[in-house]
Amino acid sequence: MGYGLLAGQTLLTPALIAAPPSASAQCGYLLFTAFACWHFRKPISHLIILSACAVLLISAWVHDMPWEAYLLVPMTLAAGAGVSRARSGFNDAERAANVDKLTGALTPRGFEKMLRTELARANSDGRTTALIFLDLDHFKSINDRYGHSGGDEVLRHVVTALRGVLREKDHVARIGGDEFLVFLQVANDPARQESVQSSLVGAIETLPWGVSTSAGGIVIPPR
């Protein structure tokens, strides 16, 4: 949809320059600009705003329009910047809901959204996938020994260790204080789930804090 809005803005540009534009055409151009800024991130949204302001300014100057026409330039600048900031805030909130701030792993909400999408694709492609659950053992003793800041550091290293074992398109989620879920995008080889599970446990247990973990997994055939 963003490209459609950008196309509409582009198509209106020669009309604004070729002949004195109507108020509705100018307002429509402003709206196309504002809505296009919602669909594109910086710096593209900033380029859209600046180009729109330049077009409105040139149009008003070429057609010797009254001073009121020039007011559309700061209006477009304010509207585009406001929409761009709103979109940035929305993206930040969406990321906070889907990505764990401490570890960078998915949250339960983010994992659920990812899982729906990935399972639909797997069904379509006829792929087998897998889920692996990992629970750190006696994590409270680590917090007691190193403090909560030390425990947080351990959790961050656990996620890094898990990602070091996984393929780029696999996913890790932190679903509890010390509980993690791993999604394997491809597990057509029946042995892959068990092999990866063993590697994940080994990666955690080689960390310098003496962390151990319990793990279990399931294979998910298509459909």
XYZ file of N, CA and C in Angstrom:
669
model
N 0.823 -1.202 0.000
C 0.000 0.000 0.000
C 0.864 1.261 0.000
N 2.002 1.199 0.673
C 2.885 2.356 0.723
C 3.335 2.792 -0.656
N 3.663 1.807 -1.514
C 4.100 2.150 -2.864
C 2.952 2.720 -3.692
N 1.727 2.268 -3.414
C 0.566 2.835 -4.095
C 0.371 4.298 -3.741
N 0.531 4.626 -2.463
C 0.424 6.015 -2.027
C 1.524 6.864 -2.642
N 2.724 6.297 -2.705
C 3.843 7.019 -3.301
C 3.606 7.242 -4.795
N 2.993 6.248 -5.454
C 2.660 6.399 -6.873
C 1.619 7.499 -7.062
N 0.619 7.538 -6.171
C -0.400 8.588 -6.261
C 0.210 9.963 -6.079
N 1.120 10.091 -5.140
C 1.807 11.365 -4.927
C 2.609 11.753 -6.167
N 3.293 10.776 -6.760
C 4.110 11.042 -7.953
C 3.249 11.471 -9.129
N 2.079 10.828 -9.297
C 1.177 11.179 -10.405
C 0.590 12.574 -10.241
N 0.395 13.009 -9.014
C -0.144 14.348 -8.777
C 0.895 15.444 -8.995
N 2.182 15.082 -8.915
C 3.239 16.092 -8.996
C 3.201 16.905 -10.292
N 3.164 16.269 -11.507
C 3.114 17.086 -12.734
C 1.838 17.919 -12.843
N 0.741 17.405 -12.278
C -0.513 18.175 -12.318
C -0.382 19.462 -11.514
N 0.337 19.415 -10.417
C 0.520 20.615 -9.596
C 1.421 21.637 -10.283
N 2.345 21.161 -11.118
C 3.292 22.060 -11.779
C 2.735 22.580 -13.096
N 2.014 21.723 -13.847
C 1.571 22.068 -15.206
C 0.497 23.143 -15.221
N -0.376 23.145 -14.249
C -1.492 24.099 -14.229
C -1.773 24.498 -12.791
N -2.398 25.666 -12.596
C -2.725 26.066 -11.227
C -3.590 25.004 -10.545
N -3.131 24.433 -9.473
C -3.875 23.340 -8.840
C -5.064 23.847 -8.033
N -6.071 22.999 -7.960
C -7.216 23.321 -7.114
C -6.861 23.050 -5.654
N -7.685 23.577 -4.763
C -7.445 23.348 -3.337
C -7.548 21.865 -3.007
N -8.477 21.159 -3.682
C -8.639 19.731 -3.412
C -7.412 18.940 -3.863
N -6.802 19.347 -4.985
C -5.601 18.665 -5.468
C -4.444 18.884 -4.495
N -4.325 20.101 -3.970
C -3.259 20.386 -3.017
C -3.446 19.596 -1.716
N -4.697 19.573 -1.237
C -4.976 18.824 -0.005
C -4.770 17.327 -0.221
N -5.169 16.845 -1.402
C -4.953 15.435 -1.721
C -3.478 15.097 -1.742
N -2.670 16.006 -2.266
C -1.218 15.795 -2.292
C -0.660 15.735 -0.884
N -1.161 16.608 -0.020
C -0.733 16.616 1.376
C -1.078 15.287 2.051
N -2.306 14.800 1.798
C -2.733 13.542 2.418
C -1.918 12.356 1.903
N -1.673 12.315 0.595
C -0.831 11.247 0.041
C 0.541 11.250 0.722
N 1.072 12.451 0.921
C 2.386 12.571 1.551
C 2.355 12.036 2.979
N 1.352 12.468 3.748
C 1.263 12.057 5.151
C 1.111 10.544 5.276
N 0.203 9.957 4.474
C -0.024 8.516 4.565
C 1.186 7.723 4.054
N 1.883 8.256 3.057
C 3.090 7.572 2.570
C 4.156 7.537 3.659
N 4.217 8.596 4.481
C 5.199 8.630 5.573
C 4.922 7.548 6.610
N 3.674 7.118 6.718
C 3.353 6.051 7.678
C 3.946 4.718 7.244
N 4.028 4.524 5.933
C 4.452 3.224 5.409
C 5.949 3.134 5.151
N 6.664 4.255 5.218
C 8.109 4.219 4.952
C 8.857 4.773 6.159
N 9.974 4.127 6.492
C 10.785 4.572 7.627
C 11.794 5.618 7.177
N 12.439 6.228 8.187
C 13.520 7.149 7.891
C 14.656 6.378 7.213
N 15.398 6.975 6.293
C 15.318 8.365 5.833
C 14.353 8.568 4.666
N 13.705 7.479 4.191
C 12.817 7.612 3.030
C 11.665 8.550 3.337
N 11.086 8.443 4.536
C 9.967 9.318 4.884
C 10.392 10.781 4.872
N 11.620 11.058 5.307
C 12.108 12.437 5.291
C 12.278 12.940 3.858
N 12.737 12.081 2.976
C 12.866 12.466 1.562
C 11.496 12.738 0.942
N 10.500 11.930 1.316
C 9.132 12.137 0.815
C 8.612 13.498 1.262
N 8.829 13.836 2.533
C 8.356 15.121 3.069
C 9.044 16.285 2.363
N 10.358 16.228 2.237
C 11.104 17.334 1.633
C 10.741 17.521 0.165
N 10.583 16.402 -0.563
C 10.215 16.515 -1.982
C 8.815 17.088 -2.142
N 7.886 16.694 -1.242
C 6.524 17.216 -1.306
C 6.509 18.721 -1.023
N 7.275 19.152 -0.023
C 7.349 20.585 0.287
C 7.925 21.361 -0.894
N 8.949 20.792 -1.546
C 9.549 21.462 -2.699
C 8.546 21.588 -3.843
N 7.768 20.526 -4.098
C 6.772 20.558 -5.184
C 5.704 21.611 -4.899
N 5.203 21.665 -3.673
C 4.173 22.652 -3.318
C 4.716 24.072 -3.407
N 5.955 24.252 -2.998
C 6.579 25.566 -3.063
C 6.762 26.010 -4.508
N 7.260 25.119 -5.362
C 7.457 25.442 -6.786
C 6.121 25.713 -7.462
N 5.108 24.900 -7.138
C 3.786 25.079 -7.743
C 3.208 26.448 -7.404
N 3.309 26.837 -6.128
C 2.774 28.141 -5.718
C 3.535 29.284 -6.379
N 4.860 29.114 -6.529
C 5.679 30.176 -7.121
C 5.459 30.277 -8.629
N 5.417 29.141 -9.339
C 5.262 29.141 -10.794
C 3.926 29.751 -11.203
N 2.879 29.451 -10.459
C 1.542 29.915 -10.824
C 1.153 31.209 -10.114
N 2.130 31.836 -9.442
C 1.910 33.125 -8.780
C 0.641 33.083 -7.920
N 0.565 32.068 -7.079
C -0.607 31.870 -6.243
C -0.545 32.790 -5.026
N -1.690 33.055 -4.400
C -1.704 33.915 -3.205
C -0.911 33.298 -2.061
N -0.586 34.129 -1.095
C 0.293 33.694 -0.010
C -0.267 32.506 0.761
N -1.624 32.375 0.767
C -2.207 31.247 1.493
C -1.714 29.898 0.969
N -1.399 29.851 -0.329
C -0.948 28.584 -0.921
C 0.381 28.134 -0.311
N 1.196 29.104 0.106
C 2.491 28.765 0.689
C 2.350 28.136 2.077
N 1.178 28.321 2.711
C 0.973 27.735 4.033
C 0.939 26.208 3.983
N 0.656 25.659 2.780
C 0.640 24.209 2.657
C 2.023 23.591 2.886
N 3.070 24.375 2.656
C 4.429 23.851 2.836
C 4.699 23.525 4.305
N 4.531 24.475 5.246
C 4.738 24.095 6.656
C 3.708 23.088 7.153
N 2.487 23.116 6.585
C 1.485 22.129 6.979
C 1.925 20.722 6.572
N 2.451 20.607 5.370
C 2.934 19.309 4.892
C 4.121 18.837 5.723
N 5.017 19.780 6.035
C 6.177 19.445 6.854
C 5.754 18.951 8.231
N 4.793 19.656 8.841
C 4.329 19.269 10.179
C 3.576 17.945 10.144
N 2.699 17.772 9.136
C 1.915 16.543 9.042
C 2.815 15.333 8.790
N 3.745 15.479 7.849
C 4.647 14.368 7.537
C 5.541 14.004 8.706
N 6.093 15.028 9.376
C 6.960 14.764 10.523
C 6.176 14.127 11.665
N 4.940 14.590 11.873
C 4.114 14.013 12.939
C 3.782 12.557 12.677
N 3.426 12.239 11.439
C 3.113 10.851 11.085
C 4.352 9.980 11.196
N 5.494 10.517 10.769
C 6.748 9.763 10.844
C 7.107 9.453 12.293
N 6.924 10.430 13.195
C 7.200 10.192 14.613
C 6.229 9.184 15.205
N 4.957 9.283 14.802
C 3.954 8.331 15.298
C 4.292 6.908 14.852
N 4.733 6.780 13.598
C 5.101 5.463 13.082
C 6.305 4.914 13.835
N 7.279 5.777 14.117
C 8.464 5.345 14.853
C 8.076 4.864 16.249
N 7.152 5.584 16.914
C 6.678 5.168 18.225
C 5.936 3.843 18.168
N 5.135 3.671 17.107
C 4.408 2.417 16.920
C 5.376 1.256 16.733
N 6.421 1.468 15.929
C 7.414 0.411 15.704
C 8.144 0.049 16.998
N 8.456 1.078 17.802
C 9.137 0.817 19.074
C 8.251 0.000 20.004
N 6.952 0.357 20.052
C 6.021 -0.379 20.916
C 5.837 -1.812 20.425
N 5.778 -1.983 19.111
C 5.626 -3.317 18.535
C 6.853 -4.180 18.836
N 8.015 -3.570 18.730
C 9.247 -4.310 19.029
C 9.303 -4.684 20.510
N 8.906 -3.753 21.385
C 8.937 -4.031 22.820
C 7.999 -5.174 23.174
N 6.884 -5.290 22.438
C 5.927 -6.362 22.715
C 6.400 -7.707 22.174
N 7.219 -7.682 21.135
C 7.603 -8.917 20.454
C 9.027 -9.387 20.745
N 9.869 -8.494 21.248
C 11.280 -8.831 21.472
C 11.633 -8.545 22.926
N 12.209 -9.535 23.587
C 12.612 -9.394 24.975
C 13.749 -8.377 25.091
N 13.537 -7.347 25.906
C 14.504 -6.255 26.005
C 15.837 -6.723 26.563
N 15.812 -7.664 27.487
C 17.046 -8.104 28.140
C 17.935 -8.921 27.209
N 17.347 -9.903 26.533
C 18.141 -10.877 25.776
C 18.088 -10.706 24.265
N 17.076 -9.987 23.773
C 16.896 -9.882 22.325
C 16.174 -11.066 21.717
N 15.800 -12.054 22.547
C 14.994 -13.178 22.059
C 13.541 -12.724 21.888
N 12.745 -13.531 21.220
C 11.327 -13.214 21.088
C 10.630 -13.338 22.438
N 9.589 -12.538 22.615
C 8.704 -12.703 23.763
C 7.685 -13.794 23.433
N 6.894 -14.260 24.415
C 5.835 -15.226 24.085
C 4.904 -14.717 22.993
N 4.555 -13.430 23.033
C 3.684 -12.855 22.003
C 4.369 -12.885 20.640
N 5.638 -12.480 20.615
C 6.370 -12.492 19.355
C 6.556 -13.892 18.817
N 6.787 -14.854 19.707
C 6.966 -16.236 19.286
C 5.666 -16.801 18.718
N 4.555 -16.462 19.351
C 3.263 -16.953 18.865
C 2.968 -16.418 17.464
N 3.224 -15.132 17.251
C 3.009 -14.549 15.922
C 3.900 -15.206 14.886
N 5.195 -15.374 15.228
C 6.132 -16.015 14.318
C 5.690 -17.441 14.007
N 5.242 -18.159 15.043
C 4.904 -19.569 14.873
C 3.724 -19.745 13.926
N 2.723 -18.892 14.055
C 1.576 -18.981 13.135
C 2.030 -18.815 11.688
N 2.885 -17.822 11.459
C 3.368 -17.554 10.102
C 4.228 -18.707 9.587
N 5.153 -19.174 10.424
C 6.079 -20.220 9.992
C 5.368 -21.551 9.754
N 4.399 -21.903 10.593
C 3.686 -23.169 10.403
C 2.830 -23.132 9.142
N 2.252 -21.969 8.837
C 1.481 -21.844 7.591
C 2.394 -22.046 6.379
N 3.587 -21.460 6.439
C 4.543 -21.639 5.339
C 5.018 -23.088 5.243
N 5.252 -23.697 6.403
C 5.708 -25.088 6.410
C 4.648 -26.014 5.828
N 3.390 -25.764 6.167
C 2.309 -26.565 5.592
C 2.250 -26.412 4.083
N 2.418 -25.168 3.629
C 2.381 -24.903 2.194
C 3.547 -25.574 1.468
N 4.726 -25.570 2.107
C 5.925 -26.131 1.469
C 6.095 -27.626 1.720
N 5.267 -28.190 2.609
C 5.432 -29.600 2.961
C 6.655 -29.859 3.812
N 7.043 -28.878 4.638
C 8.236 -29.017 5.476
C 7.870 -29.507 6.872
N 8.748 -30.287 7.447
C 8.645 -30.667 8.857
C 9.440 -29.670 9.681
N 8.864 -29.209 10.793
C 9.539 -28.278 11.686
C 9.656 -28.924 13.068
N 10.222 -28.194 14.014
C 10.368 -28.761 15.358
C 10.396 -27.653 16.400
N 9.984 -28.001 17.612
C 10.051 -27.112 18.770
C 10.911 -27.775 19.848
N 11.752 -26.982 20.477
C 12.588 -27.485 21.577
C 12.400 -26.559 22.780
N 12.097 -27.139 23.913
C 11.905 -26.397 25.152
C 13.132 -26.590 26.040
N 13.643 -25.488 26.588
C 14.808 -25.544 27.470
C 14.495 -24.797 28.764
N 14.829 -25.407 29.870
C 14.603 -24.829 31.192
C 15.907 -24.888 31.973
N 16.452 -23.728 32.341
C 17.712 -23.709 33.091
C 17.486 -24.296 34.476
N 18.399 -25.129 34.917
C 18.264 -25.792 36.218
C 18.818 -24.915 37.340
N 18.049 -24.813 38.418
C 18.514 -24.138 39.636
C 19.034 -22.728 39.346
N 18.287 -22.004 38.515
C 18.751 -20.667 38.148
C 18.739 -19.718 39.351
N 17.877 -19.985 40.310
C 17.823 -19.134 41.500
C 19.173 -19.096 42.220
N 19.866 -20.210 42.220
C 21.171 -20.244 42.887
C 22.176 -19.338 42.184
N 22.034 -19.177 40.866
C 22.915 -18.269 40.121
C 22.610 -16.828 40.512
N 21.311 -16.493 40.618
C 20.942 -15.150 41.070
C 21.444 -14.891 42.488
N 21.346 -15.909 43.333
C 21.811 -15.750 44.717
C 23.322 -15.526 44.769
N 24.031 -16.213 43.887
C 25.493 -16.155 43.919
C 26.035 -14.885 43.275
N 25.454 -14.504 42.116
C 25.999 -13.381 41.346
C 25.132 -12.128 41.392
N 23.959 -12.206 42.029
C 23.047 -11.067 42.027
C 22.215 -11.059 40.760
N 21.177 -10.226 40.761
C 20.276 -10.202 39.600
C 20.966 -9.667 38.349
N 21.879 -8.723 38.513
C 22.604 -8.226 37.336
C 23.465 -9.340 36.733
N 24.060 -10.159 37.599
C 24.824 -11.305 37.108
C 23.936 -12.335 36.438
N 22.738 -12.552 37.024
C 21.778 -13.472 36.408
C 21.337 -12.993 35.044
N 21.133 -11.665 34.916
C 20.754 -11.099 33.617
C 21.854 -11.332 32.588
N 23.097 -11.187 33.029
C 24.232 -11.412 32.128
C 24.265 -12.873 31.662
N 23.971 -13.797 32.571
C 23.930 -15.212 32.203
C 22.851 -15.453 31.147
N 21.672 -14.863 31.343
C 20.568 -15.051 30.393
C 20.934 -14.526 29.010
N 21.612 -13.386 28.970
C 22.033 -12.848 27.676
C 23.017 -13.796 26.988
N 23.941 -14.355 27.757
C 24.913 -15.285 27.172
C 24.249 -16.599 26.755
N 23.211 -16.998 27.468
C 22.482 -18.213 27.083
C 21.867 -18.038 25.699
N 21.203 -16.900 25.476
C 20.583 -16.657 24.168
C 21.650 -16.581 23.077
N 22.762 -15.931 23.372
C 23.858 -15.873 22.390
C 24.374 -17.274 22.066
N 24.501 -18.104 23.099
C 24.969 -19.478 22.892
C 23.979 -20.278 22.056
N 22.690 -20.099 22.317
C 21.674 -20.816 21.541
C 21.730 -20.408 20.075
N 21.845 -19.115 19.835
C 21.887 -18.637 18.448
C 23.138 -19.124 17.724
N 24.209 -19.346 18.487
C 25.424 -19.855 17.871
C 25.263 -21.258 17.315
N 24.298 -22.004 17.826
C 24.046 -23.369 17.364
C 23.059 -23.381 16.197
N 22.135 -22.429 16.187
C 21.010 -22.469 15.257
C 21.350 -21.881 13.896
N 20.521 -22.227 12.923
C 20.613 -21.604 11.612
C 19.977 -20.213 11.676
N 20.279 -19.417 10.664
C 19.832 -18.020 10.664
C 18.307 -17.899 10.737
N 17.579 -18.829 10.108
C 16.123 -18.710 10.042
C 15.404 -19.450 11.162
N 16.142 -20.034 12.097
C 15.527 -20.593 13.296
C 15.258 -19.453 14.289
N 14.448 -19.725 15.300
C 14.033 -18.661 16.216
C 14.177 -19.099 17.672
N 14.487 -18.118 18.530
C 14.604 -18.345 19.972
C 13.654 -17.403 20.691
N 12.940 -17.919 21.690
C 12.070 -17.084 22.519
C 12.377 -17.326 23.986
N 12.268 -16.274 24.757
C 12.328 -16.396 26.206
C 10.891 -16.341 26.704
N 10.385 -17.465 27.194
C 8.964 -17.537 27.548
C 8.737 -17.480 29.049
N 9.800 -17.408 29.821
C 9.710 -17.273 31.270
C 11.018 -16.726 31.781
N 11.168 -16.630 33.083
C 12.399 -16.087 33.626
C 13.628 -16.824 33.146
N 13.566 -18.167 33.166
C 14.721 -18.971 32.741
C 14.281 -20.101 31.816
N 13.230 -19.851 31.077
C 12.688 -20.864 30.156
C 12.722 -20.325 28.729
N 13.108 -21.201 27.798
C 13.287 -20.788 26.412
C 12.629 -21.793 25.463
N 12.160 -21.280 24.343
C 11.626 -22.112 23.271
C 12.426 -21.850 22.006
N 12.751 -22.908 21.305
C 13.475 -22.802 20.046
C 12.607 -23.402 18.944
N 12.504 -22.710 17.831
C 11.770 -23.215 16.666
C 12.767 -23.502 15.555
N 12.748 -24.731 15.072
C 13.601 -25.126 13.941
C 12.760 -25.053 12.674
N 13.149 -24.188 11.764
C 12.357 -23.984 10.554
C 12.328 -25.222 9.665
N 13.418 -25.959 9.660
C 13.494 -27.183 8.849
C 13.979 -28.328 9.735
N 13.174 -29.396 9.816
C 13.566 -30.602 10.558
C 13.141 -31.830 9.775
N 13.327 -31.772 8.444
C 12.944 -32.903 7.597
C 13.756 -34.153 7.924
N 14.999 -33.950 8.324
C 15.818 -35.063 8.792
C 15.341 -35.445 10.192
N 14.841 -36.649 10.396
C 14.298 -37.031 11.701
C 15.276 -36.852 12.852
N 16.565 -36.908 12.552
C 17.569 -36.807 13.612
C 17.917 -35.359 13.954
N 17.451 -34.392 13.150
C 17.918 -33.017 13.375
C 17.437 -32.458 14.712
N 16.199 -32.711 15.068
C 15.682 -32.170 16.332
C 16.524 -32.642 17.513
N 16.807 -33.953 17.555
C 17.596 -34.482 18.665
C 19.037 -33.972 18.618
N 19.592 -33.865 17.420
C 20.968 -33.394 17.276
C 21.088 -31.942 17.725
N 20.156 -31.095 17.271
C 20.195 -29.685 17.653
C 19.937 -29.537 19.146
N 18.989 -30.317 19.664
C 18.692 -30.245 21.094
C 19.938 -30.557 21.917
N 20.657 -31.589 21.519
C 21.888 -31.960 22.225
C 22.926 -30.842 22.133
N 23.024 -30.211 20.955
C 23.984 -29.118 20.767
C 23.610 -27.897 21.592
N 22.306 -27.608 21.698
C 21.843 -26.465 22.498
C 22.183 -26.673 23.975
N 21.920 -27.875 24.472
C 22.236 -28.180 25.869
C 23.737 -28.054 26.106
N 24.530 -28.579 25.167
C 25.979 -28.502 25.299
C 26.483 -27.070 25.288
N 25.874 -26.224 24.421
C 26.304 -24.827 24.335
C 26.049 -24.092 25.645
N 24.921 -24.396 26.282
C 24.607 -23.754 27.565
C 25.542 -24.250 28.652
N 25.788 -25.547 28.667
C 26.571 -26.128 29.766
C 28.061 -25.824 29.661
N 28.511 -25.278 28.531
C 29.913 -24.860 28.426
C 30.112 -23.418 28.883
N 29.034 -22.719 29.220
C 29.171 -21.355 29.733
C 29.903 -21.385 31.074
N 30.625 -20.321 31.414
C 31.518 -20.367 32.581
C 30.811 -20.312 33.941
N 29.498 -20.171 33.977
C 28.805 -20.046 35.259
C 28.316 -21.391 35.811
N 28.625 -22.465 35.129
C 28.170 -23.773 35.585
C 26.677 -23.962 35.440
N 26.116 -23.427 34.356
C 24.673 -23.540 34.112
C 24.370 -24.902 33.506
N 23.321 -25.547 33.987
C 22.845 -26.782 33.357
C 21.395 -26.559 32.934
N 20.889 -27.440 32.088
C 19.542 -27.232 31.569
C 18.848 -28.552 31.300
N 17.529 -28.528 31.395
C 16.697 -29.647 30.980
C 16.058 -29.272 29.640
N 15.876 -30.252 28.771
C 15.375 -29.949 27.434
C 14.475 -31.075 26.936
N 13.554 -30.699 26.090
C 12.687 -31.664 25.425
C 12.187 -31.057 24.135
N 11.817 -31.895 23.186
C 11.384 -31.352 21.906
C 10.340 -32.206 21.228
N 9.669 -31.583 20.249
C 8.697 -32.311 19.416
C 8.932 -31.957 17.964
N 8.681 -32.927 17.110
C 8.736 -32.714 15.667
C 7.329 -32.418 15.180
N 7.184 -31.415 14.294
C 5.862 -31.007 13.795
C 5.807 -31.273 12.294
N 5.171 -32.359 11.894
C 5.066 -32.628 10.460
C 4.097 -31.647 9.800
N 4.196 -31.453 8.487
C 3.269 -30.525 7.822
C 1.823 -31.013 7.966
N 0.916 -30.049 8.095
C -0.507 -30.311 8.251
C -0.803 -31.152 9.479
